Amino acid sequence: MKTFKVCITALLCITCLHAKVHAFSGAEKWSKVVGGNIGSSVAVDNSHGNVYIGSIDEHLYSFDSSGNLRWKSDLGAVIGASPAISENDSTLFVGDYSGTLVSLDTNNGGINWSFSTSGRIYSSPAIAPDGTVYVGSADGKLYAIDPATGNEKWRYSTGGEVGSSPAIDADGHVYFGSADGYIYAVDPNNNNPELLWRLATGSGVSTPILNGFGTLFVGSFDNHLYAIDVFTGKQRWKTNLGGKVVATPILGDDNTVYVSSYEDGALNALNSSTGALKWKYRVANDTGYSSPAIGSNGLIYTGAFNKTFYALDPKLYVSANPDAMIVWEFEADSEFVSSPVISSNGNVYIVSKDSALYAIETSSNGLADTDWPSVGKNGQKHRFQKVKINIPAIIVAITSVLK
């Protein structure tokens, strides 16, 4: 039984605006069974709003924005990672539990090529500005793959499984975490990869993100969220969130970084410059695995293990009544373990543990215009930061002029 609830405050606001409740959002537009889900999130193309999702039933599915099945492709292995889509929307890349990275034609699901690693792929691929596809493997390596041929360009070895999905900056530098407790920065260096730096955390490292000012944010299973200077590899700050940081952080438009912590099921808001905790909201008093997403209207969307999907307005937070942030709730029949994706048509897509893919109506017209508003940065899940400003270099230049 799927239901949605709209908070009273929101209803009053809508009434004042003479709007319809359904138009306000939180209603299910459609749902489809995709054979089982273990954390894979949706990717959405820019051209038509088509949706792509991997499944525990070893198939990759594609639906149009109305929920009609376009195709499904049998990859022969469990798909636990999220797919990524090329810039021109023609090609899809996804890894599976056989350790294979697969390239598919988005029009028909046909397989272009496959590349084998020596371990399961939990990592979602990242696509660099030059088209290179990066993916981590449980064999402890990060791979760089030619998108046209599937040939290996290079690999970089770490001391543990690479389940972290990479992030890429405008210079092509690749950042990723490993179960060995390090976050790595690697320069492809014309297919002769060079370690720029690595920074130790106290445990396995989750998926990093980048802002446009040279800061990398990444969580660790040591309960901390880290901010790292990408130019030097030095830690800017770290904050203990009281639980493993399994989820990927996201960036708001008000100098805030949001991230879920696992054991306490909390959504945390931190000052991105200092790491100071602004607030902690226990979404469901349960474990927190899903990474949030921010819509164009500033609403935060996140799923929980209590079978509820939330739309939250962080501007309504008050410590005495944090539930005031809840704009609406959508209740499903199973836990939400994947992360939401917001399309330009206002749909938010989320998959529950019982294999249902939901399209839920929202009042957001796509993702927020921030440096990294969702787990894959955009609907295509490219995971690269187009703009990078070298603040240290700017400061040095200004200082030299003023002397």
mmCIF file of C-alpha atoms in Angstrom:
data_model
loop_
_atom_site.group_PDB
_atom_site.id
_atom_site.type_symbol
_atom_site.label_atom_id
_atom_site.label_comp_id
_atom_site.label_asym_id
_atom_site.label_seq_id
_atom_site.Cartn_x
_atom_site.Cartn_y
_atom_site.Cartn_z
ATOM 1 C CA MET A 1 0.000 0.000 0.000
ATOM 2 C CA LYS A 2 1.665 3.217 -1.150
ATOM 3 C CA THR A 3 0.508 6.505 0.342
ATOM 4 C CA PHE A 4 1.716 10.046 0.540
ATOM 5 C CA LYS A 5 1.211 12.673 3.208
ATOM 6 C CA VAL A 6 1.552 16.427 2.940
ATOM 7 C CA CYS A 7 2.376 18.424 6.068
ATOM 8 C CA ILE A 8 -0.235 20.858 7.379
ATOM 9 C CA THR A 9 2.059 23.876 6.962
ATOM 10 C CA ALA A 10 2.600 23.029 3.342
ATOM 11 C CA LEU A 11 -1.133 22.534 2.804
ATOM 12 C CA LEU A 12 -1.880 25.970 4.237
ATOM 13 C CA CYS A 13 0.714 27.516 1.940
ATOM 14 C CA ILE A 14 -0.807 25.730 -1.033
ATOM 15 C CA THR A 15 -4.300 26.839 -0.114
ATOM 16 C CA CYS A 16 -3.100 30.417 -0.004
ATOM 17 C CA LEU A 17 -1.699 30.020 -3.471
ATOM 18 C CA HIS A 18 -4.919 28.327 -4.736
ATOM 19 C CA ALA A 19 -2.877 25.296 -5.802
ATOM 20 C CA LYS A 20 -3.896 21.678 -5.973
ATOM 21 C CA VAL A 21 -2.401 19.200 -3.521
ATOM 22 C CA HIS A 22 -1.560 16.763 -6.306
ATOM 23 C CA ALA A 23 0.252 19.473 -8.224
ATOM 24 C CA PHE A 24 2.271 20.258 -5.117
ATOM 25 C CA SER A 25 3.792 16.776 -5.298
ATOM 26 C CA GLY A 26 4.422 13.616 -3.345
ATOM 27 C CA ALA A 27 2.002 11.556 -5.440
ATOM 28 C CA GLU A 28 3.056 8.403 -7.251
ATOM 29 C CA LYS A 29 3.020 8.868 -11.027
ATOM 30 C CA TRP A 30 3.939 5.269 -11.803
ATOM 31 C CA SER A 31 5.852 2.292 -10.436
ATOM 32 C CA LYS A 32 7.433 -0.776 -12.003
ATOM 33 C CA VAL A 33 8.885 -3.999 -10.621
ATOM 34 C CA VAL A 34 12.523 -4.377 -11.650
ATOM 35 C CA GLY A 35 13.330 -7.770 -10.194
ATOM 36 C CA GLY A 36 15.113 -6.758 -7.007
ATOM 37 C CA ASN A 37 17.382 -3.943 -5.865
ATOM 38 C CA ILE A 38 20.449 -3.849 -3.653
ATOM 39 C CA GLY A 39 21.351 -0.188 -3.871
ATOM 40 C CA SER A 40 21.581 0.594 -7.575
ATOM 41 C CA SER A 41 20.197 4.049 -8.339
ATOM 42 C CA VAL A 42 18.613 5.351 -11.517
ATOM 43 C CA ALA A 43 20.384 7.225 -14.311
ATOM 44 C CA VAL A 44 18.341 9.563 -16.542
ATOM 45 C CA ASP A 45 19.322 10.787 -20.008
ATOM 46 C CA ASN A 46 19.075 14.439 -21.001
ATOM 47 C CA SER A 47 17.587 13.934 -24.462
ATOM 48 C CA HIS A 48 14.301 12.222 -23.642
ATOM 49 C CA GLY A 49 14.191 11.649 -19.889
ATOM 50 C CA ASN A 50 14.581 7.888 -20.319
ATOM 51 C CA VAL A 51 15.343 5.977 -17.136
ATOM 52 C CA TYR A 52 17.947 3.218 -16.625
ATOM 53 C CA ILE A 53 18.301 0.917 -13.597
ATOM 54 C CA GLY A 54 20.211 -2.264 -12.788
ATOM 55 C CA SER A 55 18.777 -5.144 -10.789
ATOM 56 C CA ILE A 56 19.619 -8.152 -8.664
ATOM 57 C CA ASP A 57 17.831 -10.250 -11.320
ATOM 58 C CA GLU A 58 20.872 -9.623 -13.587
ATOM 59 C CA HIS A 59 19.005 -7.335 -15.997
ATOM 60 C CA LEU A 60 19.444 -3.698 -16.889
ATOM 61 C CA TYR A 61 16.093 -1.991 -17.506
ATOM 62 C CA SER A 62 15.156 1.093 -19.494
ATOM 63 C CA PHE A 63 11.812 2.913 -19.157
ATOM 64 C CA ASP A 64 10.554 6.060 -20.805
ATOM 65 C CA SER A 65 9.438 8.987 -18.636
ATOM 66 C CA SER A 66 5.864 7.625 -18.632
ATOM 67 C CA GLY A 67 6.941 4.266 -17.232
ATOM 68 C CA ASN A 68 6.750 2.232 -20.441
ATOM 69 C CA LEU A 69 9.419 -0.465 -20.753
ATOM 70 C CA ARG A 70 11.765 0.364 -23.627
ATOM 71 C CA TRP A 71 14.024 -2.664 -23.248
ATOM 72 C CA LYS A 72 15.780 -4.890 -20.756
ATOM 73 C CA SER A 73 19.179 -6.455 -21.265
ATOM 74 C CA ASP A 74 20.419 -9.644 -19.605
ATOM 75 C CA LEU A 75 23.976 -9.112 -18.344
ATOM 76 C CA GLY A 76 24.233 -12.509 -16.681
ATOM 77 C CA ALA A 77 25.287 -11.175 -13.264
ATOM 78 C CA VAL A 78 23.867 -9.163 -10.376
ATOM 79 C CA ILE A 79 24.006 -5.390 -10.918
ATOM 80 C CA GLY A 80 24.590 -3.561 -7.662
ATOM 81 C CA ALA A 81 26.110 -0.363 -9.020
ATOM 82 C CA SER A 82 24.404 2.540 -10.777
ATOM 83 C CA PRO A 83 24.834 3.067 -14.527
ATOM 84 C CA ALA A 84 26.345 6.166 -16.132
ATOM 85 C CA ILE A 85 25.367 7.730 -19.470
ATOM 86 C CA SER A 86 27.639 9.330 -22.079
ATOM 87 C CA GLU A 87 27.424 13.070 -22.754
ATOM 88 C CA ASN A 88 25.470 12.511 -26.007
ATOM 89 C CA ASP A 89 23.106 9.980 -24.344
ATOM 90 C CA SER A 90 24.005 7.250 -26.848
ATOM 91 C CA THR A 91 25.922 4.899 -24.556
ATOM 92 C CA LEU A 92 25.430 3.438 -21.105
ATOM 93 C CA PHE A 93 28.156 2.013 -18.854
ATOM 94 C CA VAL A 94 27.546 -0.271 -15.867
ATOM 95 C CA GLY A 95 29.481 -2.773 -13.769
ATOM 96 C CA ASP A 96 28.263 -6.082 -12.326
ATOM 97 C CA TYR A 97 29.130 -8.727 -9.740
ATOM 98 C CA SER A 98 31.011 -10.859 -12.262
ATOM 99 C CA GLY A 99 33.578 -8.055 -12.329
ATOM 100 C CA THR A 100 32.578 -6.910 -15.803
ATOM 101 C CA LEU A 101 32.136 -3.365 -17.037
ATOM 102 C CA VAL A 102 29.620 -3.320 -19.885
ATOM 103 C CA SER A 103 28.906 -0.711 -22.560
ATOM 104 C CA LEU A 104 25.360 -0.738 -23.990
ATOM 105 C CA ASP A 105 23.475 1.110 -26.706
ATOM 106 C CA THR A 106 20.838 3.267 -24.991
ATOM 107 C CA ASN A 107 18.455 2.883 -27.935
ATOM 108 C CA ASN A 108 18.028 -0.880 -27.739
ATOM 109 C CA GLY A 109 20.129 -2.259 -24.870
ATOM 110 C CA GLY A 110 22.524 -4.001 -27.223
ATOM 111 C CA ILE A 111 25.988 -4.680 -25.817
ATOM 112 C CA ASN A 112 28.823 -2.763 -27.480
ATOM 113 C CA TRP A 113 31.671 -4.297 -25.497
ATOM 114 C CA SER A 114 32.580 -5.712 -22.099
ATOM 115 C CA PHE A 115 35.732 -5.411 -20.002
ATOM 116 C CA SER A 116 36.634 -7.875 -17.248
ATOM 117 C CA THR A 117 38.278 -7.090 -13.918
ATOM 118 C CA SER A 118 39.313 -9.645 -11.300
ATOM 119 C CA GLY A 119 36.747 -8.734 -8.650
ATOM 120 C CA ARG A 120 33.132 -7.688 -8.206
ATOM 121 C CA ILE A 121 32.224 -4.172 -9.298
ATOM 122 C CA TYR A 122 30.380 -2.234 -6.602
ATOM 123 C CA SER A 123 31.643 1.077 -7.962
ATOM 124 C CA SER A 124 29.508 3.144 -10.318
ATOM 125 C CA PRO A 125 31.410 4.339 -13.401
ATOM 126 C CA ALA A 126 32.520 7.936 -13.833
ATOM 127 C CA ILE A 127 32.939 9.592 -17.234
ATOM 128 C CA ALA A 128 35.731 12.125 -17.742
ATOM 129 C CA PRO A 129 35.458 15.154 -20.054
ATOM 130 C CA ASP A 130 37.510 13.263 -22.671
ATOM 131 C CA GLY A 131 35.079 10.324 -22.471
ATOM 132 C CA THR A 132 37.355 7.988 -20.506
ATOM 133 C CA VAL A 133 35.358 5.668 -18.247
ATOM 134 C CA TYR A 134 36.705 5.074 -14.742
ATOM 135 C CA VAL A 135 35.522 2.262 -12.496
ATOM 136 C CA GLY A 136 36.754 0.609 -9.321
ATOM 137 C CA SER A 137 36.828 -3.116 -8.600
ATOM 138 C CA ALA A 138 36.970 -5.394 -5.568
ATOM 139 C CA ASP A 139 40.316 -6.557 -6.936
ATOM 140 C CA GLY A 140 41.743 -3.356 -5.418
ATOM 141 C CA LYS A 141 42.253 -1.439 -8.640
ATOM 142 C CA LEU A 142 40.876 1.614 -10.402
ATOM 143 C CA TYR A 143 40.564 1.110 -14.164
ATOM 144 C CA ALA A 144 40.580 3.660 -16.986
ATOM 145 C CA ILE A 145 38.774 2.360 -20.068
ATOM 146 C CA ASP A 146 38.511 3.676 -23.627
ATOM 147 C CA PRO A 147 34.765 4.363 -24.165
ATOM 148 C CA ALA A 148 34.772 3.431 -27.873
ATOM 149 C CA THR A 149 36.692 0.159 -27.759
ATOM 150 C CA GLY A 150 36.533 -1.073 -24.171
ATOM 151 C CA ASN A 151 40.309 -1.361 -24.119
ATOM 152 C CA GLU A 152 42.161 -0.671 -20.910
ATOM 153 C CA LYS A 153 44.110 2.592 -20.866
ATOM 154 C CA TRP A 154 45.660 2.054 -17.437
ATOM 155 C CA ARG A 155 45.029 0.738 -13.950
ATOM 156 C CA TYR A 156 46.055 1.878 -10.489
ATOM 157 C CA SER A 157 46.414 -0.530 -7.564
ATOM 158 C CA THR A 158 45.470 0.138 -3.936
ATOM 159 C CA GLY A 159 45.639 -1.970 -0.796
ATOM 160 C CA GLY A 160 41.934 -2.789 -0.582
ATOM 161 C CA GLU A 161 38.690 -3.169 -2.515
ATOM 162 C CA VAL A 162 37.667 -0.103 -4.531
ATOM 163 C CA GLY A 163 33.925 0.121 -4.019
ATOM 164 C CA SER A 164 34.056 3.908 -4.081
ATOM 165 C CA SER A 165 32.861 5.612 -7.244
ATOM 166 C CA PRO A 166 35.418 8.080 -8.631
ATOM 167 C CA ALA A 167 35.094 11.864 -8.911
ATOM 168 C CA ILE A 168 36.937 13.762 -11.650
ATOM 169 C CA ASP A 169 38.023 17.405 -11.784
ATOM 170 C CA ALA A 170 38.409 19.712 -14.775
ATOM 171 C CA ASP A 171 42.093 18.814 -15.100
ATOM 172 C CA GLY A 172 41.208 15.139 -15.443
ATOM 173 C CA HIS A 173 42.532 14.190 -12.005
ATOM 174 C CA VAL A 174 40.686 11.234 -10.502
ATOM 175 C CA TYR A 175 39.729 10.954 -6.822
ATOM 176 C CA PHE A 176 38.507 7.747 -5.215
ATOM 177 C CA GLY A 177 38.506 5.818 -1.964
ATOM 178 C CA SER A 178 39.612 2.316 -1.052
ATOM 179 C CA ALA A 179 38.872 -0.178 1.688
ATOM 180 C CA ASP A 180 42.501 0.278 2.721
ATOM 181 C CA GLY A 181 41.384 3.519 4.396
ATOM 182 C CA TYR A 182 42.964 5.949 1.924
ATOM 183 C CA ILE A 183 41.477 8.550 -0.377
ATOM 184 C CA TYR A 184 43.572 8.736 -3.560
ATOM 185 C CA ALA A 185 44.231 11.503 -6.090
ATOM 186 C CA VAL A 186 45.672 10.214 -9.372
ATOM 187 C CA ASP A 187 46.790 12.090 -12.495
ATOM 188 C CA PRO A 188 46.206 10.008 -15.681
ATOM 189 C CA ASN A 189 49.461 11.544 -17.018
ATOM 190 C CA ASN A 190 48.995 10.395 -20.628
ATOM 191 C CA ASN A 191 48.121 6.844 -19.582
ATOM 192 C CA ASN A 192 51.027 6.642 -17.134
ATOM 193 C CA PRO A 193 49.090 7.213 -13.907
ATOM 194 C CA GLU A 194 50.863 9.224 -11.235
ATOM 195 C CA LEU A 195 49.832 9.444 -7.591
ATOM 196 C CA LEU A 196 49.349 13.097 -6.674
ATOM 197 C CA TRP A 197 48.604 12.364 -3.028
ATOM 198 C CA ARG A 198 46.764 10.041 -0.718
ATOM 199 C CA LEU A 199 45.261 10.774 2.683
ATOM 200 C CA ALA A 200 44.590 8.197 5.374
ATOM 201 C CA THR A 201 41.269 7.912 7.159
ATOM 202 C CA GLY A 202 40.509 5.488 9.958
ATOM 203 C CA SER A 203 38.609 2.948 7.848
ATOM 204 C CA GLY A 204 37.141 2.227 4.402
ATOM 205 C CA VAL A 205 36.328 5.262 2.264
ATOM 206 C CA SER A 206 33.016 5.969 0.532
ATOM 207 C CA THR A 207 32.391 8.000 -2.651
ATOM 208 C CA PRO A 208 33.907 11.520 -2.854
ATOM 209 C CA ILE A 209 32.515 14.704 -4.388
ATOM 210 C CA LEU A 210 34.104 18.015 -5.426
ATOM 211 C CA ASN A 211 33.109 21.649 -5.193
ATOM 212 C CA GLY A 212 34.258 24.363 -7.585
ATOM 213 C CA PHE A 213 36.783 25.804 -5.149
ATOM 214 C CA GLY A 214 39.206 22.936 -4.789
ATOM 215 C CA THR A 215 37.678 21.028 -1.888
ATOM 216 C CA LEU A 216 36.920 17.314 -1.877
ATOM 217 C CA PHE A 217 34.313 15.958 0.546
ATOM 218 C CA VAL A 218 34.265 12.274 1.424
ATOM 219 C CA GLY A 219 32.913 10.037 4.150
ATOM 220 C CA SER A 220 34.650 7.187 5.922
ATOM 221 C CA PHE A 221 33.526 4.166 7.882
ATOM 222 C CA ASP A 222 35.481 5.734 10.783
ATOM 223 C CA ASN A 223 32.347 7.910 11.369
ATOM 224 C CA HIS A 224 33.913 11.087 9.942
ATOM 225 C CA LEU A 225 33.193 13.350 7.008
ATOM 226 C CA TYR A 226 36.418 14.798 5.592
ATOM 227 C CA ALA A 227 37.139 17.979 3.636
ATOM 228 C CA ILE A 228 40.425 17.820 1.715
ATOM 229 C CA ASP A 229 42.338 20.415 -0.310
ATOM 230 C CA VAL A 230 42.638 18.834 -3.764
ATOM 231 C CA PHE A 231 45.766 20.826 -4.622
ATOM 232 C CA THR A 232 47.798 19.725 -1.619
ATOM 233 C CA GLY A 233 46.020 16.621 -0.282
ATOM 234 C CA LYS A 234 45.910 18.262 3.152
ATOM 235 C CA GLN A 235 42.922 17.800 5.428
ATOM 236 C CA ARG A 236 40.936 21.002 5.866
ATOM 237 C CA TRP A 237 38.626 19.549 8.499
ATOM 238 C CA LYS A 238 36.956 16.373 9.638
ATOM 239 C CA THR A 239 33.760 16.007 11.654
ATOM 240 C CA ASN A 240 32.613 12.999 13.662
ATOM 241 C CA LEU A 241 28.982 12.250 12.783
ATOM 242 C CA GLY A 242 28.498 9.418 15.268
ATOM 243 C CA GLY A 243 28.008 6.700 12.659
ATOM 244 C CA LYS A 244 29.636 5.261 9.549
ATOM 245 C CA VAL A 245 29.444 7.629 6.587
ATOM 246 C CA VAL A 246 28.464 5.135 3.895
ATOM 247 C CA ALA A 247 26.484 7.611 1.813
ATOM 248 C CA THR A 248 27.765 10.189 -0.659
ATOM 249 C CA PRO A 249 27.576 13.832 0.491
ATOM 250 C CA ILE A 250 25.856 16.525 -1.585
ATOM 251 C CA LEU A 251 26.247 20.309 -1.722
ATOM 252 C CA GLY A 252 23.591 22.945 -1.126
ATOM 253 C CA ASP A 253 23.578 26.522 -2.383
ATOM 254 C CA ASP A 254 24.134 28.063 1.072
ATOM 255 C CA ASN A 255 27.614 26.771 1.940
ATOM 256 C CA THR A 256 26.092 23.581 3.345
ATOM 257 C CA VAL A 257 27.142 19.993 2.797
ATOM 258 C CA TYR A 258 24.516 17.329 3.511
ATOM 259 C CA VAL A 259 25.259 13.672 4.227
ATOM 260 C CA SER A 260 23.570 10.689 5.879
ATOM 261 C CA SER A 261 25.173 8.749 8.735
ATOM 262 C CA TYR A 262 24.482 5.043 8.877
ATOM 263 C CA GLU A 263 23.816 3.777 12.413
ATOM 264 C CA ASP A 264 21.630 6.642 13.617
ATOM 265 C CA GLY A 265 19.734 7.138 10.353
ATOM 266 C CA ALA A 266 20.424 10.860 10.475
ATOM 267 C CA LEU A 267 20.670 13.499 7.775
ATOM 268 C CA ASN A 268 23.476 15.872 8.757
ATOM 269 C CA ALA A 269 23.946 19.475 7.617
ATOM 270 C CA LEU A 270 27.449 20.927 7.978
ATOM 271 C CA ASN A 271 29.158 24.198 7.159
ATOM 272 C CA SER A 272 31.242 23.264 4.115
ATOM 273 C CA SER A 273 34.000 25.743 5.017
ATOM 274 C CA THR A 274 34.519 24.758 8.653
ATOM 275 C CA GLY A 275 32.860 21.361 9.117
ATOM 276 C CA ALA A 276 30.731 22.731 11.951
ATOM 277 C CA LEU A 277 27.523 20.736 12.382
ATOM 278 C CA LYS A 278 24.508 22.945 11.679
ATOM 279 C CA TRP A 279 21.951 20.303 12.547
ATOM 280 C CA LYS A 280 21.355 16.556 12.693
ATOM 281 C CA TYR A 281 17.916 15.207 11.823
ATOM 282 C CA ARG A 282 17.135 11.582 12.576
ATOM 283 C CA VAL A 283 14.954 10.919 9.588
ATOM 284 C CA ALA A 284 13.619 7.588 10.790
ATOM 285 C CA ASN A 285 15.523 6.638 13.964
ATOM 286 C CA ASP A 286 16.949 3.840 11.864
ATOM 287 C CA THR A 287 19.964 3.117 9.698
ATOM 288 C CA GLY A 288 20.732 5.602 6.921
ATOM 289 C CA TYR A 289 22.116 4.303 3.635
ATOM 290 C CA SER A 290 20.485 6.448 0.956
ATOM 291 C CA SER A 291 22.287 9.580 -0.245
ATOM 292 C CA PRO A 292 20.017 12.652 -0.554
ATOM 293 C CA ALA A 293 19.398 14.891 -3.578
ATOM 294 C CA ILE A 294 18.531 18.602 -3.747
ATOM 295 C CA GLY A 295 15.875 19.889 -6.131
ATOM 296 C CA SER A 296 15.807 23.199 -7.996
ATOM 297 C CA ASN A 297 13.488 24.658 -5.347
ATOM 298 C CA GLY A 298 15.835 23.767 -2.495
ATOM 299 C CA LEU A 299 13.925 20.723 -1.243
ATOM 300 C CA ILE A 300 15.991 17.751 -0.082
ATOM 301 C CA TYR A 301 14.771 14.290 -1.076
ATOM 302 C CA THR A 302 15.893 11.200 0.822
ATOM 303 C CA GLY A 303 14.754 7.638 1.427
ATOM 304 C CA ALA A 304 14.863 5.693 4.691
ATOM 305 C CA PHE A 305 14.799 2.171 6.087
ATOM 306 C CA ASN A 306 11.362 2.851 7.603
ATOM 307 C CA LYS A 307 9.864 2.454 4.089
ATOM 308 C CA THR A 308 9.323 6.201 3.786
ATOM 309 C CA PHE A 309 10.615 8.667 1.212
ATOM 310 C CA TYR A 310 10.819 12.289 2.374
ATOM 311 C CA ALA A 311 10.787 15.766 0.867
ATOM 312 C CA LEU A 312 12.391 18.151 3.352
ATOM 313 C CA ASP A 313 12.724 21.931 3.367
ATOM 314 C CA PRO A 314 15.921 22.761 5.279
ATOM 315 C CA LYS A 315 14.853 26.396 5.613
ATOM 316 C CA LEU A 316 12.085 25.230 7.968
ATOM 317 C CA TYR A 317 14.444 23.527 10.408
ATOM 318 C CA VAL A 318 14.054 24.460 14.071
ATOM 319 C CA SER A 319 15.830 22.511 16.791
ATOM 320 C CA ALA A 320 12.705 22.296 18.933
ATOM 321 C CA ASN A 321 10.713 20.709 16.120
ATOM 322 C CA PRO A 322 12.926 19.345 13.314
ATOM 323 C CA ASP A 323 9.921 17.507 11.825
ATOM 324 C CA ALA A 324 8.759 20.923 10.623
ATOM 325 C CA MET A 325 11.094 20.363 7.663
ATOM 326 C CA ILE A 326 8.877 17.590 6.296
ATOM 327 C CA VAL A 327 6.977 18.890 3.269
ATOM 328 C CA TRP A 328 5.584 15.500 2.316
ATOM 329 C CA GLU A 329 6.166 11.776 2.835
ATOM 330 C CA PHE A 330 5.711 8.871 0.470
ATOM 331 C CA GLU A 331 5.223 5.457 2.068
ATOM 332 C CA ALA A 332 6.128 2.255 0.230
ATOM 333 C CA ASP A 333 6.022 -1.461 1.029
ATOM 334 C CA SER A 334 9.756 -1.857 1.551
ATOM 335 C CA GLU A 335 12.899 -0.029 2.682
ATOM 336 C CA PHE A 336 14.594 2.573 0.515
ATOM 337 C CA VAL A 337 18.284 1.754 0.090
ATOM 338 C CA SER A 338 19.028 3.432 -3.250
ATOM 339 C CA SER A 339 19.529 7.167 -3.759
ATOM 340 C CA PRO A 340 17.019 9.466 -5.492
ATOM 341 C CA VAL A 341 17.477 11.091 -8.891
ATOM 342 C CA ILE A 342 15.489 14.150 -10.011
ATOM 343 C CA SER A 343 14.721 14.598 -13.702
ATOM 344 C CA SER A 344 14.070 17.872 -15.528
ATOM 345 C CA ASN A 345 10.357 17.006 -15.817
ATOM 346 C CA GLY A 346 9.982 17.063 -12.036
ATOM 347 C CA ASN A 347 9.918 13.315 -11.467
ATOM 348 C CA VAL A 348 12.034 11.944 -8.652
ATOM 349 C CA TYR A 349 13.033 8.308 -9.154
ATOM 350 C CA ILE A 350 13.767 5.988 -6.245
ATOM 351 C CA VAL A 351 13.990 2.203 -5.925
ATOM 352 C CA SER A 352 12.884 0.237 -2.867
ATOM 353 C CA LYS A 353 14.375 -2.976 -1.554
ATOM 354 C CA ASP A 354 11.384 -5.027 -2.746
ATOM 355 C CA SER A 355 12.310 -4.184 -6.389
ATOM 356 C CA ALA A 356 9.790 -1.400 -7.065
ATOM 357 C CA LEU A 357 10.970 1.588 -9.100
ATOM 358 C CA TYR A 358 8.861 4.642 -8.239
ATOM 359 C CA ALA A 359 8.336 7.839 -10.195
ATOM 360 C CA ILE A 360 7.073 10.436 -7.724
ATOM 361 C CA GLU A 361 5.797 13.876 -8.634
ATOM 362 C CA THR A 362 7.692 16.806 -7.170
ATOM 363 C CA SER A 363 7.613 20.585 -7.330
ATOM 364 C CA SER A 364 11.287 20.639 -8.383
ATOM 365 C CA ASN A 365 12.224 21.278 -11.995
ATOM 366 C CA GLY A 366 15.302 19.105 -11.948
ATOM 367 C CA LEU A 367 18.319 19.280 -9.679
ATOM 368 C CA ALA A 368 19.542 22.345 -7.828
ATOM 369 C CA ASP A 369 22.169 24.489 -9.531
ATOM 370 C CA THR A 370 24.909 23.653 -7.046
ATOM 371 C CA ASP A 371 28.353 22.130 -7.456
ATOM 372 C CA TRP A 372 27.166 18.595 -6.589
ATOM 373 C CA PRO A 373 23.402 18.297 -5.883
ATOM 374 C CA SER A 374 23.017 14.504 -6.106
ATOM 375 C CA VAL A 375 24.971 11.285 -5.686
ATOM 376 C CA GLY A 376 26.225 11.194 -9.310
ATOM 377 C CA LYS A 377 26.331 14.995 -9.673
ATOM 378 C CA ASN A 378 23.744 14.920 -12.490
ATOM 379 C CA GLY A 379 21.127 12.562 -13.873
ATOM 380 C CA GLN A 380 23.621 11.011 -16.271
ATOM 381 C CA LYS A 381 25.967 10.394 -13.308
ATOM 382 C CA HIS A 382 29.111 11.750 -14.955
ATOM 383 C CA ARG A 383 30.777 12.508 -11.584
ATOM 384 C CA PHE A 384 33.055 15.266 -12.856
ATOM 385 C CA GLN A 385 33.392 18.863 -11.746
ATOM 386 C CA LYS A 386 33.581 21.159 -14.760
ATOM 387 C CA VAL A 387 34.719 24.284 -12.906
ATOM 388 C CA LYS A 388 37.722 24.373 -10.644
ATOM 389 C CA ILE A 389 39.179 27.516 -9.103
ATOM 390 C CA ASN A 390 42.634 27.247 -7.573
ATOM 391 C CA ILE A 391 42.091 29.453 -4.535
ATOM 392 C CA PRO A 392 45.645 28.996 -3.161
ATOM 393 C CA ALA A 393 47.109 30.059 -6.507
ATOM 394 C CA ILE A 394 44.797 33.075 -6.671
ATOM 395 C CA ILE A 395 45.826 34.147 -3.169
ATOM 396 C CA VAL A 396 49.507 33.821 -4.076
ATOM 397 C CA ALA A 397 48.971 35.857 -7.267
ATOM 398 C CA ILE A 398 47.091 38.621 -5.440
ATOM 399 C CA THR A 399 49.697 38.744 -2.692
ATOM 400 C CA SER A 400 52.506 39.084 -5.223
ATOM 401 C CA VAL A 401 50.718 41.970 -6.947
ATOM 402 C CA LEU A 402 50.143 43.799 -3.674
ATOM 403 C CA LYS A 403 53.784 43.553 -2.592
#
